Amino acid sequence: MRALRFYAPEDVRLEDVPEPQCGPDEVKLRVRNCSTCGTDVKILHNGHQNMTPPRTMGHEIAGEVVEVGAEVGGWSVGDRAQVIAAVPDGECYECRRGWMAVCENQTSVGYQYDGGFAEYMVVPRQVLKVDGLNRIPDGVGFDEASVAEPFACVINAQELIGVGEGDETVVVFGAGPIGCLHTRLARANGAGRVFLIDVLADRLAMSAKAVEPDEVINGREVDVVERVKELTGGRGADVVITATAANVAQEQAIAMAARRGRISFFGGLPKTNPYIQCDSNLVHYRELMIMGANGSAPSHNKRALEYIASGQVPVKDLITVHLPLDRVLDAFDIVAKGEAIKVTVEP
């Protein structure tokens, strides 16, 4: 079969490999969609500390069951399934507390296990152990289901800071696919106005056309802090989510937050420059809450599929490019250039 294999930074090959064999405690999928994200591009150029090469890449996966191991129950050939990416061990202190998104022994599909940029993949027992293979609801396409993985991360972040009824203003930094999902989820959860901020005019326009935020703010053209305060009568935002890997966005988030505002540092910063300037008195006197958000738990993936199936958070229109597996590296290039909202690969 064909698969995209990572060997080293800048050495990623689309090649013929043996079709994987399904063990007694595993499930084999015919991959139908594996969507791309910025992390794939980072791995292409820089690798990742958790990658064990050679490794088949791809972690936003949906497919059809073609074989079920003898020791696995509840699944049949022909079932449609979505796969979690972050795999908790289910046993550590954090997992036992219900904090599976920050499992200290977390492994990942596409990193320690072969992923979905391939015609077939085997869902390992570690995924099945934590109920990480999810049935795709009727009416939800494979392409939509593949978006459940990044959407699960969005759900985790908004759950941690309690976005919903009573939030008059939510600000989202970053007009990529994650920013679009944050915008739609905030609305679905009952928030009032949602403002979308970016510094790339074309990407901002493309995403704003899809998700229709209440205000579009170009950070290259205006002082975003002053603009948010102007739009909120000087009060600031109830919630600010930084869905971008930009130091300045985190600094601006603190500056624009209203009293008792909640801030989600969703996008991680570069390891070479992970520090920001923080006016601690703003945090102190305004009683701000700053919360990190890292990945998701298996349960968030299930909830993502429910949101999609119910129509509360549509994702079909966010998938603006579909490409065959032979063009997977073109997909990475499109993501890197920000020329689409979401790109999916169909092996």
mmCIF file of N, CA, C and O in Angstrom, residues 165-171 192-193 195 224-240 252-262 282 286-288:
data_model
loop_
_atom_site.group_PDB
_atom_site.id
_atom_site.type_symbol
_atom_site.label_atom_id
_atom_site.label_comp_id
_atom_site.label_asym_id
_atom_site.label_seq_id
_atom_site.Cartn_x
_atom_site.Cartn_y
_atom_site.Cartn_z
ATOM 1 N N GLU A 165 -23.115 30.821 28.179
ATOM 2 C CA GLU A 165 -24.109 31.830 28.544
ATOM 3 C C GLU A 165 -23.507 32.843 29.518
ATOM 4 O O GLU A 165 -22.809 32.478 30.457
ATOM 5 N N GLY A 166 -23.795 34.113 29.266
ATOM 6 C CA GLY A 166 -23.271 35.162 30.136
ATOM 7 C C GLY A 166 -22.012 35.819 29.617
ATOM 8 O O GLY A 166 -21.635 36.890 30.093
ATOM 9 N N ASP A 167 -21.355 35.176 28.661
ATOM 10 C CA ASP A 167 -20.168 35.782 28.059
ATOM 11 C C ASP A 167 -20.611 36.703 26.929
ATOM 12 O O ASP A 167 -21.020 36.247 25.859
ATOM 13 N N GLU A 168 -20.537 37.997 27.174
ATOM 14 C CA GLU A 168 -20.996 38.965 26.177
ATOM 15 C C GLU A 168 -20.047 39.046 24.986
ATOM 16 O O GLU A 168 -20.474 39.223 23.852
ATOM 17 N N THR A 169 -18.736 38.922 25.279
ATOM 18 C CA THR A 169 -17.750 39.070 24.204
ATOM 19 C C THR A 169 -16.675 38.009 24.320
ATOM 20 O O THR A 169 -16.041 37.867 25.375
ATOM 21 N N VAL A 170 -16.470 37.257 23.245
ATOM 22 C CA VAL A 170 -15.382 36.277 23.141
ATOM 23 C C VAL A 170 -14.480 36.725 21.996
ATOM 24 O O VAL A 170 -14.957 36.991 20.893
ATOM 25 N N VAL A 171 -13.180 36.803 22.261
ATOM 26 C CA VAL A 171 -12.207 37.173 21.238
ATOM 27 C C VAL A 171 -11.362 35.947 20.906
ATOM 28 O O VAL A 171 -10.866 35.266 21.810
ATOM 29 N N GLY A 192 -22.214 35.576 23.474
ATOM 30 C CA GLY A 192 -22.793 36.663 22.703
ATOM 31 C C GLY A 192 -22.002 36.951 21.453
ATOM 32 O O GLY A 192 -21.999 36.159 20.518
ATOM 33 N N ARG A 193 -21.290 38.061 21.412
ATOM 34 C CA ARG A 193 -20.515 38.429 20.237
ATOM 35 C C ARG A 193 -19.167 37.709 20.222
ATOM 36 O O ARG A 193 -18.562 37.489 21.271
ATOM 37 N N PHE A 195 -15.409 37.989 18.270
ATOM 38 C CA PHE A 195 -14.508 38.758 17.422
ATOM 39 C C PHE A 195 -13.363 37.856 16.972
ATOM 40 O O PHE A 195 -12.831 37.088 17.776
ATOM 41 N N VAL A 224 -5.133 46.088 18.345
ATOM 42 C CA VAL A 224 -6.232 45.158 18.645
ATOM 43 C C VAL A 224 -6.776 45.355 20.057
ATOM 44 O O VAL A 224 -7.971 45.175 20.297
ATOM 45 N N VAL A 225 -5.913 45.710 20.995
ATOM 46 C CA VAL A 225 -6.378 45.928 22.373
ATOM 47 C C VAL A 225 -7.323 47.124 22.419
ATOM 48 O O VAL A 225 -8.422 47.055 22.999
ATOM 49 N N GLU A 226 -6.908 48.216 21.816
ATOM 50 C CA GLU A 226 -7.756 49.404 21.803
ATOM 51 C C GLU A 226 -9.058 49.155 21.051
ATOM 52 O O GLU A 226 -10.127 49.637 21.444
ATOM 53 N N ARG A 227 -8.990 48.388 19.952
ATOM 54 C CA ARG A 227 -10.198 48.109 19.178
ATOM 55 C C ARG A 227 -11.195 47.273 19.977
ATOM 56 O O ARG A 227 -12.402 47.538 19.962
ATOM 57 N N VAL A 228 -10.719 46.270 20.683
ATOM 58 C CA VAL A 228 -11.616 45.442 21.498
ATOM 59 C C VAL A 228 -12.228 46.275 22.616
ATOM 60 O O VAL A 228 -13.433 46.171 22.911
ATOM 61 N N LYS A 229 -11.429 47.123 23.230
ATOM 62 C CA LYS A 229 -11.980 47.979 24.294
ATOM 63 C C LYS A 229 -13.021 48.955 23.732
ATOM 64 O O LYS A 229 -14.060 49.208 24.351
ATOM 65 N N GLU A 230 -12.755 49.476 22.541
ATOM 66 C CA GLU A 230 -13.706 50.374 21.901
ATOM 67 C C GLU A 230 -15.033 49.671 21.637
ATOM 68 O O GLU A 230 -16.119 50.228 21.864
ATOM 69 N N LEU A 231 -14.950 48.425 21.166
ATOM 70 C CA LEU A 231 -16.147 47.667 20.832
ATOM 71 C C LEU A 231 -16.919 47.193 22.060
ATOM 72 O O LEU A 231 -18.079 46.785 21.957
ATOM 73 N N THR A 232 -16.275 47.226 23.213
ATOM 74 C CA THR A 232 -16.914 46.751 24.451
ATOM 75 C C THR A 232 -17.153 47.888 25.441
ATOM 76 O O THR A 232 -17.322 47.648 26.636
ATOM 77 N N GLY A 233 -17.155 49.108 24.939
ATOM 78 C CA GLY A 233 -17.410 50.249 25.813
ATOM 79 C C GLY A 233 -16.347 50.443 26.874
ATOM 80 O O GLY A 233 -16.640 50.933 27.976
ATOM 81 N N GLY A 234 -15.117 50.026 26.554
ATOM 82 C CA GLY A 234 -14.007 50.171 27.488
ATOM 83 C C GLY A 234 -13.830 49.030 28.458
ATOM 84 O O GLY A 234 -12.834 48.957 29.194
ATOM 85 N N ARG A 235 -14.772 48.099 28.473
ATOM 86 C CA ARG A 235 -14.742 47.021 29.470
ATOM 87 C C ARG A 235 -13.725 45.928 29.149
ATOM 88 O O ARG A 235 -13.084 45.384 30.038
ATOM 89 N N GLY A 236 -13.597 45.549 27.890
ATOM 90 C CA GLY A 236 -12.740 44.442 27.511
ATOM 91 C C GLY A 236 -13.544 43.173 27.282
ATOM 92 O O GLY A 236 -14.773 43.157 27.400
ATOM 93 N N ALA A 237 -12.846 42.109 26.950
ATOM 94 C CA ALA A 237 -13.494 40.847 26.590
ATOM 95 C C ALA A 237 -13.661 39.930 27.786
ATOM 96 O O ALA A 237 -12.781 39.835 28.643
ATOM 97 N N ASP A 238 -14.788 39.230 27.813
ATOM 98 C CA ASP A 238 -15.022 38.240 28.874
ATOM 99 C C ASP A 238 -14.102 37.033 28.714
ATOM 100 O O ASP A 238 -13.625 36.462 29.692
ATOM 101 N N VAL A 239 -13.893 36.648 27.454
ATOM 102 C CA VAL A 239 -13.058 35.486 27.146
ATOM 103 C C VAL A 239 -12.130 35.845 25.993
ATOM 104 O O VAL A 239 -12.561 36.472 25.021
ATOM 105 N N VAL A 240 -10.861 35.448 26.113
ATOM 106 C CA VAL A 240 -9.913 35.615 25.019
ATOM 107 C C VAL A 240 -9.213 34.282 24.802
ATOM 108 O O VAL A 240 -8.701 33.676 25.752
ATOM 109 N N GLN A 252 -1.304 40.527 24.351
ATOM 110 C CA GLN A 252 -2.479 41.347 24.045
ATOM 111 C C GLN A 252 -3.727 40.776 24.701
ATOM 112 O O GLN A 252 -4.626 41.527 25.107
ATOM 113 N N ALA A 253 -3.804 39.460 24.810
ATOM 114 C CA ALA A 253 -4.958 38.829 25.452
ATOM 115 C C ALA A 253 -5.100 39.288 26.900
ATOM 116 O O ALA A 253 -6.205 39.600 27.367
ATOM 117 N N ILE A 254 -3.985 39.350 27.609
ATOM 118 C CA ILE A 254 -4.015 39.805 29.003
ATOM 119 C C ILE A 254 -4.447 41.266 29.073
ATOM 120 O O ILE A 254 -5.250 41.662 29.919
ATOM 121 N N ALA A 255 -3.945 42.068 28.139
ATOM 122 C CA ALA A 255 -4.238 43.501 28.155
ATOM 123 C C ALA A 255 -5.689 43.809 27.825
ATOM 124 O O ALA A 255 -6.235 44.816 28.300
ATOM 125 N N MET A 256 -6.347 42.964 27.015
ATOM 126 C CA MET A 256 -7.713 43.271 26.578
ATOM 127 C C MET A 256 -8.789 42.576 27.397
ATOM 128 O O MET A 256 -9.990 42.801 27.185
ATOM 129 N N ALA A 257 -8.399 41.733 28.344
ATOM 130 C CA ALA A 257 -9.387 40.985 29.115
ATOM 131 C C ALA A 257 -10.106 41.890 30.118
ATOM 132 O O ALA A 257 -9.497 42.740 30.772
ATOM 133 N N ALA A 258 -11.407 41.703 30.240
ATOM 134 C CA ALA A 258 -12.215 42.462 31.200
ATOM 135 C C ALA A 258 -11.955 41.947 32.617
ATOM 136 O O ALA A 258 -11.312 40.909 32.821
ATOM 137 N N ARG A 259 -12.456 42.682 33.589
ATOM 138 C CA ARG A 259 -12.382 42.188 34.967
ATOM 139 C C ARG A 259 -13.057 40.818 35.051
ATOM 140 O O ARG A 259 -14.119 40.613 34.494
ATOM 141 N N ARG A 260 -12.401 39.918 35.750
ATOM 142 C CA ARG A 260 -12.840 38.525 35.857
ATOM 143 C C ARG A 260 -12.818 37.821 34.499
ATOM 144 O O ARG A 260 -13.496 36.805 34.304
ATOM 145 N N GLY A 261 -12.043 38.340 33.550
ATOM 146 C CA GLY A 261 -11.931 37.709 32.249
ATOM 147 C C GLY A 261 -11.177 36.395 32.321
ATOM 148 O O GLY A 261 -10.355 36.174 33.225
ATOM 149 N N ARG A 262 -11.476 35.508 31.371
ATOM 150 C CA ARG A 262 -10.784 34.212 31.292
ATOM 151 C C ARG A 262 -10.033 34.140 29.978
ATOM 152 O O ARG A 262 -10.557 34.501 28.932
ATOM 153 N N LEU A 282 -2.209 43.510 36.220
ATOM 154 C CA LEU A 282 -3.470 43.333 35.500
ATOM 155 C C LEU A 282 -4.138 42.040 35.927
ATOM 156 O O LEU A 282 -5.349 41.985 36.157
ATOM 157 N N ARG A 286 -7.496 42.717 38.203
ATOM 158 C CA ARG A 286 -8.699 42.371 37.431
ATOM 159 C C ARG A 286 -9.202 40.959 37.744
ATOM 160 O O ARG A 286 -10.228 40.540 37.229
ATOM 161 N N GLU A 287 -8.460 40.241 38.562
ATOM 162 C CA GLU A 287 -8.798 38.846 38.892
ATOM 163 C C GLU A 287 -8.968 38.016 37.620
ATOM 164 O O GLU A 287 -9.982 37.335 37.404
ATOM 165 N N LEU A 288 -7.952 38.093 36.772
ATOM 166 C CA LEU A 288 -7.981 37.341 35.530
ATOM 167 C C LEU A 288 -7.643 35.879 35.772
ATOM 168 O O LEU A 288 -6.878 35.541 36.677
#
